[in-house]
Short mmCIF file of N, CA, C and O in Angstrom, two decimals:
data_model
loop_
_atom_site.label_atom_id
_atom_site.label_comp_id
_atom_site.label_asym_id
_atom_site.label_seq_id
_atom_site.Cartn_x
_atom_site.Cartn_y
_atom_site.Cartn_z
N UNK A 1 136.38 114.27 -149.10
CA UNK A 1 137.88 113.52 -148.88
C UNK A 1 138.10 112.58 -147.55
O UNK A 1 139.06 112.90 -146.79
N UNK A 2 137.17 111.94 -147.54
CA UNK A 2 137.04 111.26 -146.08
C UNK A 2 138.25 110.16 -146.20
O UNK A 2 138.89 109.73 -144.87
N UNK A 3 139.22 109.75 -147.30
CA UNK A 3 139.89 108.76 -147.36
C UNK A 3 141.51 109.42 -146.73
O UNK A 3 142.13 108.62 -145.85
N UNK A 4 141.54 110.65 -146.61
CA UNK A 4 142.46 111.35 -146.32
C UNK A 4 142.60 111.72 -144.65
O UNK A 4 143.58 111.56 -143.91
N UNK A 5 141.35 111.51 -144.19
CA UNK A 5 141.26 111.81 -142.81
C UNK A 5 141.04 110.33 -141.93
O UNK A 5 140.71 110.83 -140.82
N UNK A 6 141.11 109.38 -142.62
CA UNK A 6 141.14 108.12 -141.87
C UNK A 6 141.84 107.96 -140.68
O UNK A 6 143.16 108.01 -141.04
N UNK A 7 141.44 107.40 -139.67
CA UNK A 7 142.28 107.49 -138.55
C UNK A 7 143.12 106.05 -138.78
O UNK A 7 142.52 105.15 -139.12
N UNK A 8 144.36 105.84 -137.88
CA UNK A 8 145.15 105.09 -138.10
C UNK A 8 144.57 103.92 -137.37
O UNK A 8 143.56 104.07 -136.18
N UNK A 9 144.41 102.39 -137.69
CA UNK A 9 143.75 101.66 -137.29
C UNK A 9 144.42 100.86 -135.93
O UNK A 9 145.59 101.10 -135.93
N UNK A 10 143.67 100.70 -135.08
CA UNK A 10 144.31 100.79 -133.67
C UNK A 10 144.00 99.09 -133.58
O UNK A 10 143.33 98.32 -133.54
N UNK A 11 145.10 98.24 -132.89
CA UNK A 11 145.08 97.16 -132.86
C UNK A 11 145.13 96.75 -131.40
O UNK A 11 145.37 97.62 -130.36
N UNK A 12 144.64 95.34 -130.82
CA UNK A 12 144.15 95.17 -129.83
C UNK A 12 145.60 94.90 -128.90
O UNK A 12 145.66 95.23 -127.55
N UNK A 13 146.69 94.73 -129.51
CA UNK A 13 147.92 94.64 -128.74
C UNK A 13 148.48 95.71 -128.42
O UNK A 13 149.38 95.90 -127.55
N UNK A 14 147.99 97.05 -129.05
CA UNK A 14 148.36 98.20 -128.62
C UNK A 14 147.56 99.08 -127.34
O UNK A 14 148.12 99.80 -127.03
N UNK A 15 146.49 98.55 -127.52
CA UNK A 15 145.72 98.81 -125.86
C UNK A 15 146.59 98.67 -124.66
O UNK A 15 146.65 97.43 -124.37
N UNK A 16 146.56 99.71 -123.96
CA UNK A 16 147.26 99.52 -122.54
C UNK A 16 146.33 98.67 -121.73
O UNK A 16 145.32 98.86 -121.69
N UNK A 17 147.21 97.82 -120.99
CA UNK A 17 146.53 96.99 -120.08
C UNK A 17 146.22 97.74 -118.70
O UNK A 17 147.23 98.11 -117.77
N UNK A 18 145.08 97.95 -118.28
CA UNK A 18 144.55 98.86 -117.17
C UNK A 18 144.82 98.01 -115.82
O UNK A 18 144.97 98.74 -114.95
N UNK A 19 144.56 96.60 -115.73
CA UNK A 19 144.72 95.99 -114.59
C UNK A 19 145.47 94.93 -114.39
O UNK A 19 145.53 94.41 -115.82
N UNK A 20 146.16 94.38 -113.80
CA UNK A 20 146.65 92.83 -113.96
C UNK A 20 145.75 91.79 -114.36
O UNK A 20 144.38 91.75 -113.97
N UNK A 21 146.20 91.06 -115.26
CA UNK A 21 145.39 90.03 -115.67
C UNK A 21 145.63 88.57 -114.70
O UNK A 21 146.68 88.53 -113.94
N UNK A 22 144.56 87.74 -114.46
CA UNK A 22 144.85 86.38 -114.14
C UNK A 22 145.20 85.65 -115.33
O UNK A 22 145.32 85.95 -116.45
N UNK A 23 145.44 84.65 -115.05
CA UNK A 23 146.39 83.32 -116.04
C UNK A 23 145.32 83.37 -117.20
O UNK A 23 145.59 83.35 -118.28
N UNK A 24 143.99 82.94 -116.98
CA UNK A 24 142.96 82.71 -117.92
C UNK A 24 142.74 84.00 -118.69
O UNK A 24 142.85 83.98 -119.72
N UNK A 25 142.77 85.17 -118.09
CA UNK A 25 142.63 86.31 -118.85
C UNK A 25 143.64 86.68 -119.95
O UNK A 25 143.53 86.79 -120.88
N UNK A 26 144.89 86.21 -119.08
CA UNK A 26 146.03 86.63 -119.78
C UNK A 26 146.23 85.34 -121.26
O UNK A 26 146.44 86.24 -122.39
N UNK A 27 145.64 84.40 -120.87
CA UNK A 27 145.62 83.51 -121.99
C UNK A 27 144.75 83.86 -122.82
O UNK A 27 144.78 83.62 -124.39
N UNK A 28 143.64 84.30 -122.78
CA UNK A 28 142.75 84.72 -123.57
C UNK A 28 142.84 85.83 -124.22
O UNK A 28 142.69 85.96 -125.65
N UNK A 29 143.64 87.07 -123.85
CA UNK A 29 144.26 88.12 -124.22
C UNK A 29 145.12 87.67 -125.45
O UNK A 29 145.29 88.26 -126.59
N UNK A 30 146.33 86.78 -125.15
CA UNK A 30 147.07 86.30 -126.08
C UNK A 30 146.69 85.30 -127.57
O UNK A 30 146.87 85.60 -128.48
N UNK A 31 145.30 84.87 -127.14
CA UNK A 31 144.84 84.12 -127.81
C UNK A 31 143.98 85.20 -129.08
O UNK A 31 144.17 85.25 -130.37
N UNK A 32 143.52 86.04 -128.45
CA UNK A 32 143.02 87.33 -129.25
C UNK A 32 143.89 88.04 -130.12
O UNK A 32 143.70 88.44 -131.28
N UNK A 33 145.11 88.19 -129.58
CA UNK A 33 146.17 88.94 -130.33
C UNK A 33 146.61 87.92 -131.38
O UNK A 33 146.74 88.44 -132.53
N UNK A 34 146.55 86.80 -131.01
CA UNK A 34 147.33 85.79 -132.18
C UNK A 34 146.28 85.76 -133.24
O UNK A 34 146.59 85.65 -134.37
N UNK A 35 145.00 85.82 -132.84
CA UNK A 35 143.96 85.55 -134.08
C UNK A 35 143.89 86.97 -135.07
O UNK A 35 143.71 86.68 -135.93
N UNK A 36 143.96 88.20 -134.13
CA UNK A 36 143.97 89.28 -134.95
C UNK A 36 145.21 89.73 -135.64
O UNK A 36 145.35 90.40 -136.81
N UNK A 37 146.20 89.16 -135.28
CA UNK A 37 147.56 89.57 -135.93
C UNK A 37 147.97 88.37 -137.06
O UNK A 37 148.97 88.55 -137.86
N UNK A 38 146.94 87.30 -137.10
CA UNK A 38 147.25 86.22 -138.33
C UNK A 38 147.29 86.91 -139.51
O UNK A 38 148.13 86.27 -140.24
N UNK A 39 146.52 87.89 -139.72
CA UNK A 39 146.41 88.28 -141.39
C UNK A 39 147.88 89.03 -141.69
O UNK A 39 148.37 88.65 -142.77
N UNK A 40 148.39 89.64 -140.80
CA UNK A 40 149.73 90.45 -140.90
C UNK A 40 150.96 89.52 -141.15
O UNK A 40 151.60 89.65 -141.77
N UNK A 41 150.82 88.40 -140.21
CA UNK A 41 151.63 87.63 -140.27
C UNK A 41 151.80 86.58 -141.52
O UNK A 41 152.89 86.31 -142.22
N UNK A 42 150.71 86.34 -142.28
CA UNK A 42 150.59 85.62 -143.53
C UNK A 42 150.95 86.69 -144.41
O UNK A 42 151.41 86.12 -145.57
N UNK A 43 150.79 87.82 -144.33
CA UNK A 43 151.06 89.24 -145.41
C UNK A 43 152.89 88.83 -145.37
O UNK A 43 152.95 89.10 -146.58
N UNK A 44 153.15 88.98 -143.99
CA UNK A 44 154.65 89.07 -144.25
C UNK A 44 155.39 87.73 -144.77
O UNK A 44 156.57 87.81 -145.28
N UNK A 45 154.86 86.86 -144.71
CA UNK A 45 155.40 85.41 -145.38
C UNK A 45 155.14 85.29 -146.70
O UNK A 45 156.09 84.47 -147.34
N UNK A 46 154.35 86.18 -147.67
CA UNK A 46 154.24 86.35 -149.10
C UNK A 46 154.61 87.61 -149.35
O UNK A 46 153.71 88.04 -149.75
N UNK A 47 155.81 88.27 -149.32
CA UNK A 47 156.16 89.70 -149.58
C UNK A 47 156.06 90.15 -150.88
O UNK A 47 155.67 91.26 -151.18
N UNK A 48 155.59 89.08 -152.08
CA UNK A 48 155.55 89.69 -153.30
C UNK A 48 154.22 90.14 -153.68
O UNK A 48 154.12 90.57 -154.63
N UNK A 49 153.33 89.76 -152.78
CA UNK A 49 151.96 90.56 -152.96
C UNK A 49 151.61 91.92 -152.35
O UNK A 49 150.97 92.43 -152.60
N UNK A 50 152.69 92.62 -151.94
CA UNK A 50 152.38 93.70 -151.37
C UNK A 50 153.52 94.78 -151.52
O UNK A 50 154.77 94.46 -152.02
N UNK A 51 153.66 96.08 -151.87
CA UNK A 51 154.65 97.22 -152.03
C UNK A 51 155.52 96.67 -151.04
O UNK A 51 155.16 96.55 -149.61
N UNK A 52 156.66 97.43 -150.88
CA UNK A 52 157.95 97.43 -149.53
C UNK A 52 157.01 98.10 -148.57
O UNK A 52 157.36 97.38 -147.33
N UNK A 53 156.68 99.20 -148.56
CA UNK A 53 156.09 100.13 -147.81
C UNK A 53 155.08 99.46 -147.12
O UNK A 53 154.80 99.22 -145.73
N UNK A 54 154.04 98.89 -147.54
CA UNK A 54 153.03 98.20 -147.04
C UNK A 54 153.68 96.73 -146.36
O UNK A 54 153.09 96.13 -145.30
N UNK A 55 154.48 96.18 -146.96
CA UNK A 55 155.13 95.17 -146.35
C UNK A 55 155.67 95.32 -144.90
O UNK A 55 155.66 94.58 -143.79
N UNK A 56 156.23 96.36 -144.96
CA UNK A 56 157.04 96.94 -143.81
C UNK A 56 155.83 97.48 -142.42
O UNK A 56 156.18 96.94 -141.44
N UNK A 57 154.81 97.78 -142.98
CA UNK A 57 153.81 98.35 -142.00
C UNK A 57 153.27 96.87 -141.33
O UNK A 57 153.26 96.64 -140.13
N UNK A 58 152.86 95.85 -142.49
CA UNK A 58 152.78 94.38 -141.75
C UNK A 58 153.81 93.68 -140.69
O UNK A 58 153.29 93.14 -139.99
N UNK A 59 155.03 94.11 -141.40
CA UNK A 59 155.76 93.32 -140.34
C UNK A 59 155.93 93.99 -138.73
O UNK A 59 155.98 93.72 -137.92
N UNK A 60 155.87 95.47 -138.95
CA UNK A 60 155.78 96.30 -137.79
C UNK A 60 154.65 95.95 -136.72
O UNK A 60 154.71 95.32 -135.75
N UNK A 61 153.51 95.57 -137.17
CA UNK A 61 152.20 94.99 -136.77
C UNK A 61 152.60 93.83 -136.37
O UNK A 61 152.08 93.26 -135.12
N UNK A 62 153.28 92.96 -136.90
CA UNK A 62 153.55 91.49 -136.38
C UNK A 62 154.22 91.37 -135.46
O UNK A 62 153.88 90.67 -134.38
N UNK A 63 155.40 92.36 -135.52
CA UNK A 63 156.46 92.30 -134.39
C UNK A 63 155.97 92.77 -133.08
O UNK A 63 155.97 92.45 -132.08
N UNK A 64 155.11 94.06 -133.21
CA UNK A 64 154.10 94.62 -132.38
C UNK A 64 153.14 93.35 -131.45
O UNK A 64 153.24 93.43 -130.09
N UNK A 65 152.44 92.60 -132.11
CA UNK A 65 151.69 91.60 -131.43
C UNK A 65 152.41 90.34 -131.02
O UNK A 65 151.91 90.18 -129.98
N UNK A 66 153.41 90.09 -131.64
CA UNK A 66 154.22 89.10 -131.18
C UNK A 66 154.95 89.30 -129.62
O UNK A 66 154.83 88.83 -128.69
N UNK A 67 155.40 90.70 -129.57
CA UNK A 67 155.93 91.41 -128.57
C UNK A 67 154.97 91.32 -127.48
O UNK A 67 155.42 90.74 -126.22
N UNK A 68 153.91 91.70 -127.57
CA UNK A 68 152.80 91.82 -126.73
C UNK A 68 152.48 90.58 -125.97
O UNK A 68 152.29 90.38 -124.60
N UNK A 69 151.97 89.84 -127.11
CA UNK A 69 151.66 88.26 -126.73
C UNK A 69 152.84 87.73 -125.74
O UNK A 69 152.45 87.23 -124.67
N UNK A 70 154.22 87.61 -125.90
CA UNK A 70 155.34 87.22 -125.23
C UNK A 70 155.29 88.18 -124.02
O UNK A 70 155.41 86.98 -123.08
N UNK A 71 155.28 89.14 -123.74
CA UNK A 71 155.26 89.86 -122.70
C UNK A 71 154.06 89.34 -121.56
O UNK A 71 154.34 89.25 -120.47
N UNK A 72 152.95 89.43 -122.12
CA UNK A 72 151.95 88.58 -121.43
C UNK A 72 151.94 87.25 -120.99
O UNK A 72 151.86 86.98 -120.12
N UNK A 73 152.52 86.38 -121.87
CA UNK A 73 152.90 84.79 -121.55
C UNK A 73 154.04 84.59 -120.46
O UNK A 73 153.71 84.02 -119.47
N UNK A 74 154.86 86.07 -120.27
CA UNK A 74 155.71 85.61 -119.17
C UNK A 74 154.93 86.04 -117.94
O UNK A 74 155.45 85.70 -116.94
N UNK A 75 153.78 86.61 -117.74
CA UNK A 75 153.26 86.97 -116.65
C UNK A 75 152.25 85.64 -116.28
O UNK A 75 151.57 85.99 -114.89
N UNK A 76 152.21 84.74 -117.00
CA UNK A 76 151.30 83.57 -116.24
C UNK A 76 152.00 82.67 -115.44
O UNK A 76 153.06 82.27 -115.97
N UNK A 77 151.31 82.54 -114.55
CA UNK A 77 152.15 81.66 -113.39
C UNK A 77 151.79 80.11 -113.59
O UNK A 77 152.97 79.49 -113.27
N UNK A 78 150.71 79.93 -114.07
CA UNK A 78 150.58 78.25 -113.91
C UNK A 78 150.82 77.79 -115.34
O UNK A 78 150.91 78.36 -116.72
N UNK A 79 152.15 76.98 -115.22
CA UNK A 79 152.69 76.36 -116.38
C UNK A 79 151.90 75.70 -117.23
O UNK A 79 152.43 76.06 -118.54
N UNK A 80 150.57 75.01 -117.31
CA UNK A 80 150.15 74.61 -118.52
C UNK A 80 149.41 75.60 -119.16
O UNK A 80 149.51 75.38 -120.61
N UNK A 81 148.85 76.53 -118.41
CA UNK A 81 148.24 77.65 -118.98
C UNK A 81 149.29 78.56 -119.88
O UNK A 81 148.73 78.59 -121.12
N UNK A 82 150.51 78.59 -119.28
CA UNK A 82 151.46 79.53 -120.10
C UNK A 82 151.93 78.74 -121.47
O UNK A 82 152.10 78.87 -122.65
N UNK A 83 152.08 77.52 -121.20
CA UNK A 83 152.41 76.72 -122.18
C UNK A 83 151.25 76.50 -123.62
O UNK A 83 151.78 76.45 -124.57
N UNK A 84 149.86 76.43 -123.18
CA UNK A 84 148.84 76.65 -124.39
C UNK A 84 148.95 78.02 -124.58
O UNK A 84 148.80 78.19 -126.10
N UNK A 85 149.29 78.82 -124.04
CA UNK A 85 149.32 80.32 -124.61
C UNK A 85 150.62 80.43 -125.21
O UNK A 85 150.71 80.95 -126.83
N UNK A 86 151.75 79.85 -125.09
CA UNK A 86 152.79 79.66 -126.23
C UNK A 86 152.63 79.12 -127.02
O UNK A 86 153.09 79.46 -128.54
N UNK A 87 151.96 78.05 -127.24
CA UNK A 87 151.53 77.45 -128.50
C UNK A 87 150.74 78.26 -129.22
O UNK A 87 151.24 78.05 -130.62
N UNK A 88 150.20 79.11 -129.06
CA UNK A 88 149.36 80.13 -129.91
C UNK A 88 150.07 81.23 -130.58
O UNK A 88 150.23 81.35 -131.72
N UNK A 89 151.10 81.63 -129.48
CA UNK A 89 152.25 82.46 -130.17
C UNK A 89 152.96 81.80 -131.41
O UNK A 89 153.53 82.53 -132.32
N UNK A 90 153.58 80.43 -131.00
CA UNK A 90 154.46 79.69 -132.11
C UNK A 90 153.80 79.59 -133.09
O UNK A 90 154.21 79.71 -134.29
N UNK A 91 152.25 79.11 -133.13
CA UNK A 91 151.23 79.41 -134.44
C UNK A 91 151.40 80.56 -135.49
O UNK A 91 151.77 80.64 -136.47
N UNK A 92 151.35 81.75 -134.44
CA UNK A 92 151.67 83.10 -135.15
C UNK A 92 153.01 82.98 -135.56
O UNK A 92 152.90 83.68 -136.96
N UNK A 93 154.17 82.77 -134.98
CA UNK A 93 155.82 82.86 -135.53
C UNK A 93 155.60 82.07 -136.92
O UNK A 93 156.22 82.43 -137.79
N UNK A 94 154.58 80.87 -136.94
CA UNK A 94 154.95 80.09 -138.22
C UNK A 94 154.14 80.55 -138.98
O UNK A 94 154.60 80.46 -140.48
N UNK A 95 152.93 81.34 -139.16
CA UNK A 95 152.41 81.87 -139.93
C UNK A 95 153.19 83.23 -140.59
O UNK A 95 153.21 82.96 -141.81
N UNK A 96 154.05 83.60 -140.15
CA UNK A 96 154.88 84.49 -140.27
C UNK A 96 156.00 83.98 -140.68
O UNK A 96 157.11 84.81 -141.43
N UNK A 97 156.43 82.73 -141.02
CA UNK A 97 157.60 82.35 -141.34
C UNK A 97 158.90 82.82 -140.22
O UNK A 97 160.04 82.62 -141.21
N UNK A 98 158.57 82.73 -139.34
CA UNK A 98 159.63 83.33 -138.09
C UNK A 98 159.98 81.92 -137.57
O UNK A 98 159.81 81.77 -136.33
N UNK A 99 160.62 81.23 -138.01
CA UNK A 99 161.13 80.02 -137.62
C UNK A 99 161.80 79.95 -136.57
O UNK A 99 162.00 79.33 -135.50
N UNK A 100 162.97 80.69 -136.43
CA UNK A 100 163.77 81.12 -135.26
C UNK A 100 162.93 81.42 -134.08
O UNK A 100 163.36 80.65 -133.01
N UNK A 101 162.13 82.46 -133.81
CA UNK A 101 161.29 82.71 -132.91
C UNK A 101 160.53 81.49 -132.64
O UNK A 101 160.24 81.15 -131.20
N UNK A 102 160.03 81.09 -133.54
CA UNK A 102 159.13 79.66 -133.16
C UNK A 102 159.88 78.38 -132.72
O UNK A 102 159.13 77.93 -131.78
N UNK A 103 160.91 78.18 -132.93
CA UNK A 103 161.96 77.33 -132.20
C UNK A 103 162.31 77.64 -130.89
O UNK A 103 162.27 76.87 -129.96
N UNK A 104 162.54 78.95 -130.75
CA UNK A 104 162.80 79.27 -129.21
C UNK A 104 161.52 79.03 -128.29
O UNK A 104 161.82 78.69 -127.31
N UNK A 105 160.48 79.68 -129.06
CA UNK A 105 159.48 79.40 -128.16
C UNK A 105 158.55 78.10 -127.76
O UNK A 105 158.28 77.71 -126.75
N UNK A 106 159.25 77.23 -128.95
CA UNK A 106 158.62 75.67 -128.80
C UNK A 106 159.67 75.22 -127.64
O UNK A 106 159.19 74.40 -126.88
N UNK A 107 160.72 75.50 -127.63
CA UNK A 107 161.42 74.95 -126.45
C UNK A 107 161.16 75.21 -125.14
O UNK A 107 161.47 74.68 -124.24
N UNK A 108 160.49 76.71 -125.06
CA UNK A 108 160.15 76.80 -123.57
C UNK A 108 158.56 76.17 -123.41
O UNK A 108 158.59 76.47 -122.04
N UNK A 109 157.98 75.43 -124.03
CA UNK A 109 157.04 74.75 -123.82
C UNK A 109 157.46 73.33 -122.82
O UNK A 109 158.28 72.63 -123.72
N UNK A 110 156.94 73.09 -121.82
CA UNK A 110 157.12 71.89 -120.95
C UNK A 110 156.36 70.96 -121.11
O UNK A 110 156.64 69.70 -120.91
N UNK A 111 154.86 71.14 -121.35
CA UNK A 111 153.83 69.95 -121.42
C UNK A 111 154.00 69.03 -122.64
O UNK A 111 154.09 69.66 -123.83
N UNK A 112 154.43 67.74 -122.27
CA UNK A 112 154.58 66.89 -123.52
C UNK A 112 153.85 66.87 -124.21
O UNK A 112 153.51 66.69 -125.71
N UNK A 113 152.44 66.83 -124.03
CA UNK A 113 151.22 66.58 -124.65
C UNK A 113 151.00 67.80 -125.72
O UNK A 113 150.82 67.64 -127.06
N UNK A 114 151.42 69.35 -125.14
CA UNK A 114 151.57 70.42 -125.83
C UNK A 114 152.42 70.45 -127.11
O UNK A 114 152.13 70.66 -127.98
N UNK A 115 153.63 69.73 -126.57
CA UNK A 115 154.73 70.01 -127.39
C UNK A 115 154.33 68.91 -128.89
O UNK A 115 154.81 69.22 -129.93
N UNK A 116 153.89 67.74 -128.34
CA UNK A 116 153.47 66.83 -129.37
C UNK A 116 152.40 67.34 -130.65
O UNK A 116 152.57 67.44 -131.72
N UNK A 117 151.58 68.14 -129.95
CA UNK A 117 150.64 68.87 -130.97
C UNK A 117 151.10 69.97 -131.50
O UNK A 117 150.62 69.88 -132.98
N UNK A 118 152.05 70.58 -131.19
CA UNK A 118 152.74 71.74 -131.91
C UNK A 118 153.64 70.93 -132.96
O UNK A 118 153.70 71.47 -133.93
N UNK A 119 154.26 70.09 -132.68
CA UNK A 119 155.21 69.39 -133.75
C UNK A 119 154.26 68.80 -134.52
O UNK A 119 154.80 68.53 -136.16
N UNK A 120 153.09 68.25 -134.57
CA UNK A 120 152.33 67.71 -135.19
C UNK A 120 151.76 68.84 -136.36
O UNK A 120 151.58 68.59 -137.65
N UNK A 121 151.29 70.00 -136.11
CA UNK A 121 150.87 71.05 -136.68
C UNK A 121 152.13 71.74 -137.53
O UNK A 121 151.96 72.18 -138.81
N UNK A 122 153.19 71.78 -136.96
CA UNK A 122 154.69 72.46 -137.74
C UNK A 122 155.84 71.50 -137.59
O UNK A 122 156.86 71.64 -136.44
N UNK A 123 156.21 70.40 -138.06
CA UNK A 123 157.20 69.51 -138.21
C UNK A 123 158.31 69.93 -138.17
O UNK A 123 159.32 69.59 -137.98
N UNK A 124 158.48 71.23 -139.09
CA UNK A 124 159.87 71.92 -139.31
C UNK A 124 160.56 72.21 -137.67
O UNK A 124 161.73 72.52 -137.95
N UNK A 125 159.58 72.16 -136.96
CA UNK A 125 160.34 72.60 -135.47
C UNK A 125 161.01 71.68 -134.72
O UNK A 125 161.74 71.93 -133.81
N UNK A 126 160.85 70.44 -135.49
CA UNK A 126 161.41 69.20 -134.89
C UNK A 126 163.11 69.32 -135.19
O UNK A 126 164.13 68.68 -134.08
N UNK A 127 163.67 70.03 -136.02
CA UNK A 127 165.10 70.14 -136.26
C UNK A 127 165.86 70.58 -134.95
O UNK A 127 166.86 70.21 -134.77
N UNK A 128 165.43 71.57 -134.33
CA UNK A 128 166.23 71.92 -133.06
C UNK A 128 165.62 71.48 -131.81
O UNK A 128 166.32 72.04 -130.78
N UNK A 129 164.81 70.45 -132.13
CA UNK A 129 164.52 69.92 -130.65
C UNK A 129 165.47 69.28 -129.80
O UNK A 129 166.37 68.44 -130.71
N UNK A 130 165.98 69.09 -128.73
CA UNK A 130 167.28 68.79 -128.08
C UNK A 130 166.71 68.38 -126.79
O UNK A 130 165.85 69.07 -126.03
#
């Protein structure tokens, strides 16, 4: 009965951070988190394909991933690197159909070139641009 003794899946965003990151390492961690969480983000954007219990599990995973990525992004001191990392998180939010958080993060991006790229990928964010 190996199925019943199966260990809970451990996600990259649940791993404790042993040392402070430099800006590049933090951006790489955010990219890795967003890449790994893409599956659960897509899963919650189509709720009819899973049971309510599985849907809640995927939602919890997405929320933990997004929170870990945002907390890491706040520690990045270089503005351009931070904007690039936030762009990754916006992409994750949009995969999850979390437009409210995506718009809030989009407004936090200062670099006009990165903002333009995000708008090209996700035109629905343009509604709240001010």
